Amino acid sequence: MKGETFAGGLRWPASDAGVTESFLTVPLAEKLVVPMGQHDGTPLKAGVKKKAELQGGDLLGESETLCLYSPAAGSVTDVIKQFPKLDGTVVPAVAIARGEAESSPVVPLEGDAPSELAAKAGIVDSGRSPEPLSTKLMRAKEKGCSTLLINGVEWEAVLSSKRSLMRAFPEEIAQGIGVLKDAIGAETVMLAVSTGAEAAAKGVAEAGEGIEVTPLPQKHPQSLDELLVKGLWGKEIPAGRKADDLGILVLDLETALHTKRAVVDKQACQYRYITVTGTAVPETTNVAVPLGTPVREVLRFCKIDPTRVAKIAVGGPLMGPPLPDLDMPVTWETNGLYVLDRDHVGGGALPEDCFKCGACVRVCPMNLMPFLIAGFSQADSFDLAENNSILSCVECGCCAYVCPAQIPMVQWIQLGKSEIRAERSSE
Amino acid sequence: MNTPELVVSAVPHAHSGNTLQKMMRQILLALIPALLIGVAYYGFGVVQVAAIAVVSALVWQVLLQKAMHKPVCLANMTTVVSALLLAMIMPPGLPWWAVCVGTLTMVLLGMEIYGGYGNNPFNGVLIAWVVLQISFPAAMSSWAYPPGELMTINTPLQVLQEDGPFFVNEFFSFSDLLMGRTVGFAGQTSALFLLLGGLFLLYRRVITWHIPVSFLAGVVAFAGLFWAINAEAHASPLFHLVAGGTMISAFFLATDFPSSPVTKTGMLLYGFSAGVLTVVIRIWGQWPDGAFFAVFLMSMLTPLLDKIAPRVYGR
């Protein structure tokens, strides 16, 4: 089944724009915000008080699986109790005013075990549901995962950060993959990339040992765990489970780089490597951004006129949640910035009634009936939506993208899912 | 102030640009070759019926939408396309009042009473056709005649029913059947031009291959079965493909979005069954042509066929 793909989805041409061999580093902003929840699950507690003076690299919050550090020396201007996350939930956050030093300090780490170092380094494995790396490693060990799959498929086709990472840091990534492989005792290591990125992936494979490059067709939403597993093995992850239940640990490519720095160099992770692109962006750029940097500063660094910006999708055009405010920081949840100008926002026709053309059914990679579950959600029939597997929806956006009636199906499905989850948690 | 207010909206932030109106425009375009050849063979009557149908359908729609206190909306062109399709399966000389009864039935029972295009469970064009067929059987059988010498004043399927397959071969050359130079009307006779329009729709991805191909396969398979058993008593599958309403049903009527299934398996079953049913009615039915009835009957099974959905990922 190798190199095959899933039914449905969108053929979205890959863009080589912005693929680079070196990332430009965004300088530290004067004001930084570090949310204590940058992953799915319980947020950390802020371990600092308002007006506290910080050295760069001081701990802001700590748990067994994750540590968050101050990206700069300075002072805590505020400890925000309710800071919005992109999914609408609220978490604590620490606002920092930077002092004199303009570059991020190196935070030295102590320890030996990779999962311990991953926790201390504060690595979160990004993706659809970001999780602390140490949690993922420990779970993979418990479940005896024998396969390590590194996800080198761009989150969305317009992004180029993963291909750039493979070109910029092949040795470090290969070393990191080796560390991760040993950490869980995996027998097989695969590096999944989209066709066209094989050359860059080979660079990584040659720098390491036993890394098998597996190209997959350029198709949206190939980057999701569910469809990587389907594409590579023809298997499906049972509903409500994760890939590690099948003995496969899927980790993001960027995680391998951070792992190497944490475990081999014993340094904590302070940067996110992201692509900034979109219609308001003169030139697609791949940048290294200190965690906590407001998006406004990233735009300024990329020479984007903020008055032209009308909408920012965090990630890409199909799956990226909208950014509510330019002062929101770059976090582990920021998979890229897709910046739209006024000419490309709104103005769409009002939705028509669904006329059952079936386009959404044909593109749905999860074999759902999107028009049906969206319609049930719209009609407040959440039970029916649940019976039709609304919770299996991965919100890839394919259905609404193709819908000739322009029905915002993902929006209705998100509503249905949140109502069902609220109902469940109140029981 | 350099702080713009950001637009916040649900994903996705991109759209393919395909709209209902664009799809309808292409269907309209796809019907034009068959309509033109219809005008060439049967004269101005074709244009007259088409014009009356389109105008009256739009008038009915405006009146009904006003009566139902809804905003008047004609922009998506569904009414124009449906009215034209209906006009093409009506005889060119049909009196204007019969056309208006047809379009009223189509707009009322095929769209507005259910809340507008898309919410209707049945194909509006075929509801109207059935009502006309039952109400005005004589007027609906007043065929038009192409120019030139004719061997018969009956349609090919009438000849098949009344005289048998031997006379079908005597009276009609294959090229005449293909071009549509037979007794009948625009949407029925010119198989080639309807096929061309259908292929255009497939090429532009307005429709998918599942329904037309399985429909034609159903016709060929069932007609072929009887032809193989007794070629003396039954017409060839090729004849069934090019005669009567086979082509317009396969590409334009059975593919009607609201009344056809959405899943691939559903579409294949629906198309194939409608194809088989077409030939069943032609062989045993009282009506010479069964294609429209077959599609109409099968659309009643659409809710059931939609249950045959593929297994959801991971469940």
XYZ file of C-alpha atoms in Angstrom:
742
model
C 0.000 0.000 0.000
C 3.027 2.278 0.118
C 2.910 5.587 -1.691
C -0.819 5.235 -2.203
C -3.220 7.695 -0.806
C -6.712 8.134 0.510
C -9.955 8.616 -1.407
C -11.256 12.157 -1.566
C -9.277 15.219 -0.585
C -8.103 18.013 -2.814
C -5.284 18.055 -5.329
C -3.681 21.299 -4.313
C -0.555 22.176 -6.253
C 2.531 22.500 -4.081
C 4.219 25.834 -4.090
C 7.976 25.988 -3.968
C 7.800 29.655 -3.055
C 9.799 30.409 0.024
C 11.670 27.099 0.243
C 14.953 28.156 1.741
C 18.156 26.793 3.182
C 18.354 29.222 6.033
C 15.714 30.699 8.268
C 15.745 34.377 9.103
C 15.411 34.946 12.821
C 12.789 37.396 14.011
C 14.404 39.594 16.701
C 12.909 39.629 20.178
C 9.954 41.939 20.482
C 9.668 44.490 23.268
C 6.517 42.904 24.564
C 6.061 39.161 24.680
C 3.198 36.953 25.784
C 3.665 33.337 26.775
C 0.397 31.431 27.142
C 0.579 28.659 29.722
C -1.462 26.383 27.476
C -0.017 25.819 24.027
C -1.157 22.226 23.756
C -4.309 20.168 24.160
C -5.020 19.414 27.771
C -4.628 21.131 31.108
C -2.623 24.354 30.938
C 0.307 24.973 33.270
C 0.028 27.282 36.247
C 1.893 30.530 35.949
C 4.851 30.229 38.340
C 5.687 33.936 38.379
C 4.019 36.961 39.882
C 3.269 40.349 38.402
C 6.208 42.773 38.431
C 8.701 39.947 38.951
C 12.090 40.584 37.385
C 13.175 37.838 35.002
C 16.474 36.627 33.679
C 16.218 35.192 30.187
C 15.472 31.528 30.504
C 13.719 31.723 33.838
C 10.941 29.205 34.321
C 7.462 30.629 33.816
C 5.584 27.435 34.430
C 6.401 23.830 35.056
C 4.782 20.411 35.082
C 6.003 16.837 34.759
C 5.624 16.899 31.034
C 6.326 20.457 30.054
C 8.307 23.528 31.069
C 7.868 27.016 29.689
C 10.667 29.571 29.889
C 10.876 33.286 29.581
C 12.153 34.050 26.095
C 13.852 37.229 27.332
C 15.235 39.003 30.352
C 12.838 41.638 31.574
C 9.926 42.077 33.874
C 6.495 40.470 34.153
C 3.990 43.163 33.267
C 0.956 41.026 33.865
C -0.202 37.543 34.644
C -3.336 37.203 32.553
C -5.821 34.737 34.007
C -7.936 34.326 30.940
C -6.027 34.487 27.699
C -7.816 33.178 24.621
C -6.438 30.198 22.786
C -7.199 29.727 19.092
C -9.776 27.053 19.845
C -11.765 29.503 21.976
C -10.766 28.128 25.371
C -8.940 30.339 27.844
C -5.630 29.705 29.598
C -3.358 31.749 31.883
C -0.609 33.722 30.191
C 2.427 35.709 31.231
C 3.072 39.083 29.619
C 6.694 40.207 29.628
C 8.371 43.502 28.865
C 11.796 42.783 27.453
C 14.872 44.306 29.002
C 18.047 45.300 27.182
C 19.139 42.010 25.666
C 17.792 41.514 22.178
C 18.514 37.861 21.591
C 17.080 34.832 23.285
C 19.284 33.346 25.966
C 20.440 29.753 25.798
C 18.780 27.739 28.526
C 21.017 24.878 29.643
C 19.357 21.629 30.674
C 20.313 18.829 32.983
C 19.379 15.203 32.730
C 19.799 12.153 30.519
C 16.511 10.462 29.711
C 15.087 11.831 26.422
C 11.520 12.094 27.721
C 12.729 13.983 30.789
C 14.785 16.320 28.618
C 11.858 16.760 26.235
C 9.738 17.885 29.168
C 12.428 20.205 30.506
C 13.093 21.643 27.071
C 9.407 22.398 26.716
C 8.951 20.622 23.395
C 5.402 20.352 22.157
C 4.760 18.134 19.149
C 2.706 20.379 16.925
C -0.071 19.299 14.636
C -3.817 18.980 14.773
C -3.748 18.336 18.509
C -0.432 19.543 19.904
C 0.808 17.456 22.826
C 3.933 17.645 24.964
C 6.596 15.439 23.390
C 7.368 13.723 26.692
C 3.723 12.649 27.028
C 3.807 11.203 23.551
C 7.097 9.419 24.164
C 5.915 7.883 27.417
C 2.658 6.726 25.875
C 4.482 5.259 22.879
C 6.726 3.311 25.223
C 3.760 1.979 27.184
C 2.043 0.900 24.002
C 5.233 -0.584 22.588
C 5.306 1.425 19.385
C 7.675 -0.238 16.953
C 7.375 2.343 14.203
C 8.401 5.972 14.300
C 6.834 8.072 11.566
C 8.239 11.546 11.088
C 5.672 13.789 9.448
C 7.534 15.802 6.829
C 4.394 16.580 4.838
C 3.702 20.300 4.825
C 0.782 21.087 7.103
C -0.857 22.716 4.096
C 0.405 22.985 0.534
C 1.010 26.745 0.676
C 3.546 26.301 3.479
C 7.198 25.498 2.935
C 8.664 25.397 6.437
C 9.162 21.629 6.641
C 10.954 21.445 3.306
C 13.083 24.371 4.401
C 13.895 22.671 7.711
C 15.069 19.550 5.891
C 17.357 21.675 3.738
C 18.602 23.888 6.531
C 19.253 21.340 9.275
C 19.549 17.839 7.748
C 22.200 16.636 10.203
C 20.469 17.938 13.291
C 17.122 16.491 12.212
C 18.713 13.127 11.448
C 20.360 13.123 14.873
C 17.085 14.043 16.512
C 15.294 11.237 14.691
C 17.965 8.842 15.935
C 17.428 10.014 19.516
C 13.648 9.622 19.212
C 14.041 6.172 17.697
C 16.201 5.004 20.585
C 13.917 6.685 23.110
C 10.958 4.488 22.211
C 12.956 1.526 20.937
C 11.459 1.727 17.456
C 12.472 -0.787 14.817
C 11.341 1.145 11.777
C 11.768 4.840 11.085
C 9.958 6.462 8.225
C 10.082 10.033 6.971
C 6.879 10.868 5.105
C 7.066 13.734 2.623
C 5.020 14.937 -0.326
C 6.228 14.062 -3.801
C 8.652 16.754 -4.887
C 10.314 16.924 -1.492
C 12.177 13.613 -1.848
C 15.521 15.300 -2.534
C 15.389 17.320 0.678
C 14.257 14.255 2.615
C 17.131 12.245 1.174
C 19.519 14.760 2.644
C 18.109 13.931 6.059
C 18.083 10.182 5.417
C 21.723 10.215 4.310
C 22.758 12.126 7.397
C 21.190 9.491 9.628
C 20.834 5.750 9.687
C 17.904 3.554 8.807
C 15.578 6.405 7.858
C 13.245 5.340 5.090
C 11.862 8.178 2.953
C 8.254 7.540 1.942
C 6.837 9.969 -0.607
C 3.085 10.534 -0.640
C 1.007 12.251 -3.333
C 0.559 15.993 -3.025
C -2.938 16.108 -1.688
C -4.849 17.932 1.022
C -5.144 16.970 3.952
C -2.329 14.414 3.681
C -0.540 15.935 6.676
C -3.026 14.594 9.230
C -2.067 11.499 11.229
C -5.225 9.708 10.114
C -4.353 10.050 6.451
C -0.626 9.435 6.822
C -1.450 6.062 8.360
C -4.035 5.393 5.684
C -1.698 6.451 2.895
C 1.309 4.472 4.083
C -0.261 1.296 5.433
C -3.842 1.342 4.203
C -4.881 1.109 7.852
C -7.312 3.327 9.690
C -6.991 4.704 13.183
C -10.132 3.575 15.042
C -12.459 6.423 15.988
C -11.459 8.052 19.248
C -7.994 6.462 19.223
C -4.575 7.701 18.206
C -1.947 6.395 15.817
C 0.104 5.016 18.733
C -2.729 2.554 19.392
C -1.640 0.946 16.121
C 1.986 0.890 17.238
C 2.925 3.953 15.215
C 4.293 7.075 16.845
C 3.749 10.035 14.534
C 5.877 13.070 15.294
C 6.266 16.350 13.488
C 9.487 16.993 11.585
C 10.222 20.105 13.645
C 10.025 17.997 16.818
C 13.076 16.022 15.655
C 15.105 19.220 15.390
C 14.080 20.407 18.863
C 14.782 16.949 20.280
C 18.336 17.012 19.010
C 18.941 20.384 20.616
C 17.399 19.288 23.888
C 18.960 15.868 24.202
C 22.291 16.236 22.426
C 23.042 19.929 23.001
C 21.071 20.074 26.283
C 19.426 23.349 25.391
C 15.803 24.353 25.766
C 13.719 25.173 22.809
C 12.922 28.827 22.173
C 11.932 29.055 18.526
C 9.197 28.033 16.204
C 10.026 27.613 12.479
C 7.134 28.862 10.403
C 6.176 30.021 6.919
C 4.616 33.428 6.447
C 2.665 33.554 3.209
C -0.652 34.643 1.726
C -2.093 37.297 -0.517
C -0.962 40.182 1.704
C 2.606 38.889 1.784
C 4.929 40.319 -0.863
C 7.337 37.419 -0.579
C 6.786 34.078 1.119
C 9.307 33.873 3.942
C 10.389 31.141 6.315
C 11.326 32.514 9.693
C 12.466 31.346 13.098
C 10.279 33.092 15.652
C 10.944 33.236 19.408
C 7.970 31.696 21.205
C 5.795 34.448 22.612
C 6.473 36.960 19.826
C 3.316 38.857 18.845
C 2.205 38.143 15.288
C 2.365 41.916 14.653
C 6.162 41.793 15.050
C 6.459 38.828 12.694
C 4.503 40.758 10.066
C 6.697 43.810 10.584
C 9.821 41.684 10.173
C 8.399 40.244 6.943
C 7.669 43.797 5.708
C 3.933 43.276 5.583
C 1.862 46.444 5.770
C -0.465 45.827 8.727
C -3.127 48.136 7.284
C -3.491 45.799 4.319
C -4.045 42.767 6.518
C -7.683 41.731 6.724
C -7.488 38.177 7.997
C -4.845 35.764 9.247
C -5.284 32.030 9.182
C -2.946 30.309 11.606
C -1.634 27.511 9.439
C -3.069 27.588 5.970
C -6.160 28.617 4.036
C -8.061 25.359 4.542
C -7.407 24.364 8.157
C -5.974 27.427 9.843
C -8.096 28.898 12.622
C -8.499 32.679 12.336
C -6.279 34.897 14.423
C -8.467 37.246 16.468
C -5.843 39.864 17.161
C -2.418 40.894 15.837
C -1.069 40.931 19.387
C -1.630 37.195 19.773
C 1.726 35.458 20.166
C 3.410 32.766 18.130
C 3.105 29.510 20.078
C 3.377 25.788 19.544
C -0.052 26.009 17.980
C 1.177 28.334 15.221
C 1.775 26.089 12.226
C 2.290 28.984 9.867
C 0.757 32.349 9.078
C -1.470 32.731 6.052
C -2.129 36.435 5.698
C -4.973 37.670 3.523
C -5.541 41.199 2.275
C -8.890 42.951 1.953
C -9.410 41.908 -1.650
C -9.387 38.272 -0.648
C -11.699 38.414 2.328
C -15.466 38.398 2.369
C -17.576 39.388 -0.572
C -18.653 35.801 -1.021
C -22.229 35.138 -1.974
C -24.707 34.180 0.710
C -25.093 30.436 0.986
C -27.803 28.777 -1.081
C -29.846 25.880 0.185
C -28.004 22.590 -0.115
C -29.084 20.956 -3.346
C -27.420 17.619 -2.692
C -24.899 17.698 -5.516
C -22.689 15.361 -3.511
C -19.437 17.278 -4.071
C -18.708 17.330 -0.332
C -19.330 13.592 -0.060
C -16.839 12.902 -2.814
C -14.037 15.010 -1.310
C -14.453 13.982 2.337
C -11.324 11.986 3.245
C -13.109 10.513 6.256
C -16.014 9.128 4.177
C -18.499 11.319 5.985
C -21.624 12.922 4.562
C -20.640 16.535 5.319
C -23.849 18.134 3.986
C -25.869 15.856 6.215
C -24.002 16.371 9.489
C -23.684 20.098 8.839
C -27.411 20.231 8.110
C -28.227 18.333 11.293
C -26.061 20.714 13.315
C -27.706 23.693 11.674
C -31.118 22.279 12.635
C -30.021 21.643 16.232
C -30.373 17.879 15.652
C -27.138 17.052 17.400
C -28.143 13.458 18.144
C -28.577 12.790 14.450
C -25.285 14.481 13.724
C -23.592 12.283 16.299
C -25.193 9.159 14.837
C -23.714 10.162 11.525
C -20.213 10.274 13.018
C -19.796 14.044 13.227
C -17.038 13.492 15.799
C -14.915 11.740 13.170
C -14.668 14.973 11.175
C -11.080 16.273 11.031
C -12.157 19.746 9.869
C -9.887 19.674 6.843
C -12.131 22.135 5.025
C -12.422 20.196 1.761
C -16.235 20.090 1.853
C -16.764 23.805 2.302
C -14.034 24.543 -0.242
C -15.844 22.694 -3.027
C -19.449 23.454 -2.000
C -21.199 25.172 -4.933
C -23.925 26.347 -2.546
C -21.152 27.990 -0.454
C -22.443 26.504 2.776
C -19.972 27.031 5.651
C -20.070 23.343 6.518
C -17.046 23.304 8.814
C -18.586 26.075 10.876
C -21.790 24.080 11.374
C -19.815 20.948 12.139
C -17.682 22.796 14.698
C -20.878 24.004 16.337
C -22.297 20.494 16.406
C -19.125 19.028 17.840
C -18.864 21.592 20.606
C -22.539 21.142 21.532
C -22.113 17.381 21.687
C -18.940 17.679 23.778
C -20.597 20.159 26.128
C -23.528 17.788 26.506
C -21.183 14.911 27.290
C -19.124 16.788 29.830
C -22.243 17.966 31.658
C -23.490 14.395 32.041
C -4.003 53.662 14.328
C -2.209 50.894 12.607
C -4.318 48.203 14.182
C -6.706 46.855 11.612
C -9.618 44.825 12.807
C -9.074 41.273 11.753
C -11.834 39.280 10.155
C -12.603 36.152 12.112
C -14.471 33.408 10.310
C -14.585 29.653 10.300
C -12.268 27.612 8.109
C -11.730 27.255 5.224
C -10.592 30.688 4.089
C -10.582 29.685 0.438
C -13.232 28.541 -1.981
C -13.066 26.719 -5.273
C -15.187 29.402 -6.919
C -17.707 26.858 -8.155
C -21.293 27.980 -7.665
C -24.758 26.656 -8.373
C -25.216 29.411 -10.916
C -22.035 28.421 -12.751
C -23.144 24.802 -12.850
C -26.555 25.803 -14.186
C -24.962 28.008 -16.845
C -22.953 25.051 -18.073
C -25.994 22.801 -18.187
C -27.716 25.490 -20.233
C -24.732 25.566 -22.575
C -24.780 21.775 -22.842
C -28.428 21.792 -23.925
C -27.906 24.248 -26.750
C -26.654 21.803 -29.453
C -29.686 19.549 -29.025
C -31.959 22.570 -28.958
C -30.473 23.942 -32.192
C -30.761 20.652 -34.035
C -34.338 20.485 -32.739
C -35.045 23.887 -34.270
C -33.418 22.769 -37.518
C -35.629 19.669 -37.747
C -38.898 20.765 -36.200
C -38.932 24.465 -36.871
C -39.924 27.510 -34.902
C -42.330 25.588 -32.658
C -39.365 24.446 -30.576
C -38.296 28.020 -29.851
C -41.884 29.005 -29.132
C -42.417 26.281 -26.525
C -39.017 26.938 -24.969
C -39.685 30.669 -24.708
C -43.140 30.199 -23.227
C -41.796 27.634 -20.764
C -38.901 29.775 -19.542
C -40.890 32.987 -19.246
C -43.915 31.349 -17.608
C -41.736 29.409 -15.169
C -40.021 32.614 -14.065
C -43.370 34.376 -13.700
C -44.751 31.496 -11.633
C -41.687 31.534 -9.466
C -41.892 35.247 -8.751
C -45.603 34.946 -7.962
C -45.113 31.932 -5.707
C -42.165 33.444 -3.866
C -44.173 36.616 -3.291
C -47.178 34.609 -2.143
C -44.961 32.760 0.321
C -43.463 36.033 1.590
C -39.989 35.034 0.547
C -37.389 37.239 -1.105
C -37.591 36.875 -4.862
C -34.524 34.993 -6.007
C -33.998 33.943 -9.598
C -30.260 34.443 -9.829
C -29.198 30.828 -9.571
C -30.779 29.975 -12.927
C -32.203 26.668 -11.758
C -35.656 27.643 -13.000
C -34.390 28.590 -16.433
C -32.559 25.288 -16.819
C -35.489 23.235 -15.552
C -37.937 25.076 -17.802
C -35.734 24.536 -20.828
C -35.373 20.849 -20.031
C -39.136 20.569 -19.698
C -39.623 22.411 -22.989
C -37.314 19.966 -24.696
C -39.398 16.988 -23.663
C -42.676 18.616 -24.737
C -43.983 18.511 -28.310
C -43.084 21.686 -30.249
C -46.682 22.534 -31.005
C -47.991 22.162 -27.465
C -50.598 24.880 -26.727
C -49.370 27.707 -24.545
C -51.794 26.952 -21.718
C -50.560 23.375 -21.466
C -46.982 24.659 -21.273
C -48.021 27.021 -18.494
C -49.729 24.235 -16.581
C -46.513 22.255 -16.926
C -44.274 25.029 -15.642
C -46.646 25.799 -12.774
C -46.526 22.167 -11.706
C -42.746 22.200 -12.035
C -42.187 25.357 -10.011
C -44.836 24.613 -7.402
C -44.464 20.881 -6.811
C -40.862 20.647 -7.922
C -39.420 23.568 -5.986
C -41.277 26.211 -4.082
C -43.669 24.125 -2.016
C -40.684 22.401 -0.422
C -38.810 25.634 0.221
C -37.028 26.192 -3.055
C -34.605 24.404 -5.325
C -32.588 21.800 -3.455
C -35.195 20.896 -0.895
C -37.426 19.121 -3.378
C -37.457 15.338 -3.089
C -38.485 14.801 -6.724
C -37.314 16.041 -10.047
C -39.546 19.015 -10.837
C -39.187 18.587 -14.590
C -40.421 15.020 -14.415
C -43.303 15.812 -12.051
C -44.467 18.347 -14.611
C -43.983 15.863 -17.440
C -45.997 13.177 -15.655
C -48.838 15.616 -14.936
C -48.895 16.772 -18.558
C -48.713 13.220 -19.861
C -51.696 12.172 -17.782
C -53.716 15.372 -18.247
C -53.206 15.961 -21.955
C -52.243 12.594 -23.480
C -53.276 13.587 -26.982
C -51.502 16.947 -26.997
C -48.394 15.350 -25.509
C -48.291 12.877 -28.406
C -48.675 15.408 -31.190
C -45.230 14.761 -32.581
C -43.342 17.028 -34.870
C -41.968 15.919 -38.216
C -38.524 16.548 -39.582
C -38.159 17.738 -43.188
C -37.554 15.269 -46.003
C -39.150 11.997 -46.877
C -40.284 9.833 -43.999
C -41.030 6.123 -43.953
C -43.423 6.457 -41.038
C -45.352 9.045 -39.058
C -44.630 7.261 -35.777
C -41.702 7.661 -33.412
C -39.094 4.895 -33.410
C -40.332 3.547 -30.102
C -43.941 3.542 -31.302
C -42.841 1.584 -34.353
C -41.071 -0.840 -32.058
C -44.144 -1.269 -29.905
C -46.694 -1.491 -32.704
C -44.812 -3.062 -35.593
C -41.839 -4.834 -34.063
C -38.072 -4.668 -34.475
C -38.091 -5.745 -38.127
C -39.806 -2.537 -39.151
C -37.582 -0.458 -36.938
C -34.643 -1.581 -39.048
C -36.608 -0.991 -42.226
C -37.770 2.490 -41.348
C -34.809 4.063 -39.593
C -31.186 4.222 -40.597
C -28.775 4.359 -37.668
C -27.477 7.757 -38.737
C -31.008 9.182 -38.721
C -31.538 7.856 -35.197
C -28.225 9.255 -34.078
C -28.808 12.677 -35.614
C -32.411 12.736 -34.540
C -33.987 12.973 -37.985
C -37.084 11.085 -36.838
C -40.536 11.923 -35.602
C -40.422 13.211 -32.041
C -39.129 16.363 -30.364
C -35.923 18.162 -29.547
C -35.015 16.514 -26.277
C -35.730 13.035 -27.503
C -34.438 12.498 -30.939
C -30.942 13.867 -31.371
C -28.999 11.315 -29.357
C -25.657 12.502 -30.689
C -26.128 16.130 -29.678
C -27.442 15.244 -26.247
C -24.468 12.932 -25.822
C -22.119 15.758 -26.797
C -23.766 18.029 -24.246
C -23.496 15.303 -21.623
C -19.819 14.748 -22.367
C -19.267 18.492 -22.007
C -20.848 18.358 -18.545
C -18.613 15.439 -17.601
C -15.556 17.248 -18.922
C -16.424 20.367 -16.943
C -17.146 18.190 -13.908
C -20.640 19.545 -13.461
C -21.813 15.950 -13.193
C -19.867 12.776 -12.481
C -19.774 9.691 -14.693
C -21.538 7.402 -12.226
C -25.183 8.048 -13.081
C -24.960 8.464 -16.890
C -22.621 5.528 -17.384
C -24.552 3.174 -15.120
C -27.828 4.310 -16.705
C -26.574 3.553 -20.205
C -25.063 0.295 -18.927
C -28.445 -0.674 -17.469
C -30.146 0.008 -20.785
C -27.548 -1.908 -22.788
C -27.399 -4.823 -20.353
C -31.128 -5.415 -20.094
C -31.900 -4.742 -23.756
C -28.860 -6.801 -24.742
C -30.050 -9.745 -22.682
C -33.340 -9.985 -24.542
C -31.742 -9.243 -27.866
C -29.237 -12.038 -27.344
C -32.051 -14.465 -26.490
C -34.239 -13.514 -29.424
C -33.033 -10.910 -31.878
C -36.169 -11.349 -33.981
C -38.524 -10.188 -31.258
C -36.411 -7.508 -29.613
C -34.616 -4.386 -30.752
C -30.852 -4.158 -30.412
C -29.316 -2.469 -27.354
C -27.833 0.101 -29.700
C -31.335 1.078 -30.814
C -32.435 1.510 -27.218
C -29.447 3.765 -26.598
C -30.220 6.206 -29.388
C -34.039 6.052 -29.410
C -36.439 7.980 -27.219
C -35.422 9.652 -23.997
C -32.379 7.510 -23.179
C -29.693 10.149 -23.678
C -31.501 13.117 -22.149
C -32.425 10.947 -19.154
C -28.919 9.602 -18.658
C -27.147 12.953 -18.794
C -29.707 15.605 -17.893
C -32.691 14.185 -16.021
C -31.302 11.337 -13.919
C -28.417 13.578 -12.858
C -30.799 16.173 -11.382
C -28.997 17.050 -8.159
C -31.748 17.194 -5.513
C -33.471 13.991 -6.555
C -30.455 11.754 -7.234
C -28.276 9.946 -4.669
C -24.987 11.435 -3.482
C -22.866 8.379 -2.736
C -21.007 6.545 -5.481
C -22.652 3.207 -4.770
C -26.040 4.891 -4.552
C -25.498 6.666 -7.847
C -24.418 3.478 -9.612
C -27.410 1.496 -8.336
C -29.776 4.334 -9.130
C -28.463 4.777 -12.663
C -28.351 1.088 -13.468
C -31.829 0.414 -12.077
C -33.284 3.361 -13.972
C -31.651 2.063 -17.145
C -33.101 -1.410 -16.645
C -36.499 0.034 -15.769
C -36.444 2.105 -18.971
C -36.197 -1.045 -21.082
C -38.683 -2.921 -18.896
C -41.309 -0.255 -19.544
C -40.424 -0.173 -23.227
C -40.845 -3.945 -23.586
C -43.841 -4.593 -21.363
C -45.302 -1.203 -20.573
C -48.207 0.573 -22.112
C -46.090 3.611 -22.919
C -43.750 3.425 -25.868
C -40.951 5.157 -23.966
C -40.130 4.373 -20.364
C -37.057 6.524 -19.735
C -38.793 9.429 -17.978
C -41.030 7.197 -15.891
C -38.024 5.078 -14.963
C -36.042 8.064 -13.691
C -39.087 9.428 -11.871
C -39.736 6.129 -10.125
C -36.104 5.626 -9.178
C -35.877 9.094 -7.656
C -38.420 7.903 -5.107
C -35.807 5.424 -3.917
C -33.112 8.089 -3.550
C -33.518 8.506 0.229
C -33.033 4.762 0.580
C -30.070 4.658 -1.805
C -28.413 7.471 0.133
C -28.260 5.123 3.098
C -25.679 3.059 1.245
C -22.880 5.305 2.409
C -19.295 4.108 2.564
C -18.000 3.124 5.995
C -16.775 6.145 7.901
C -13.007 6.222 8.453
C -12.068 4.362 11.600
C -15.569 3.142 12.450
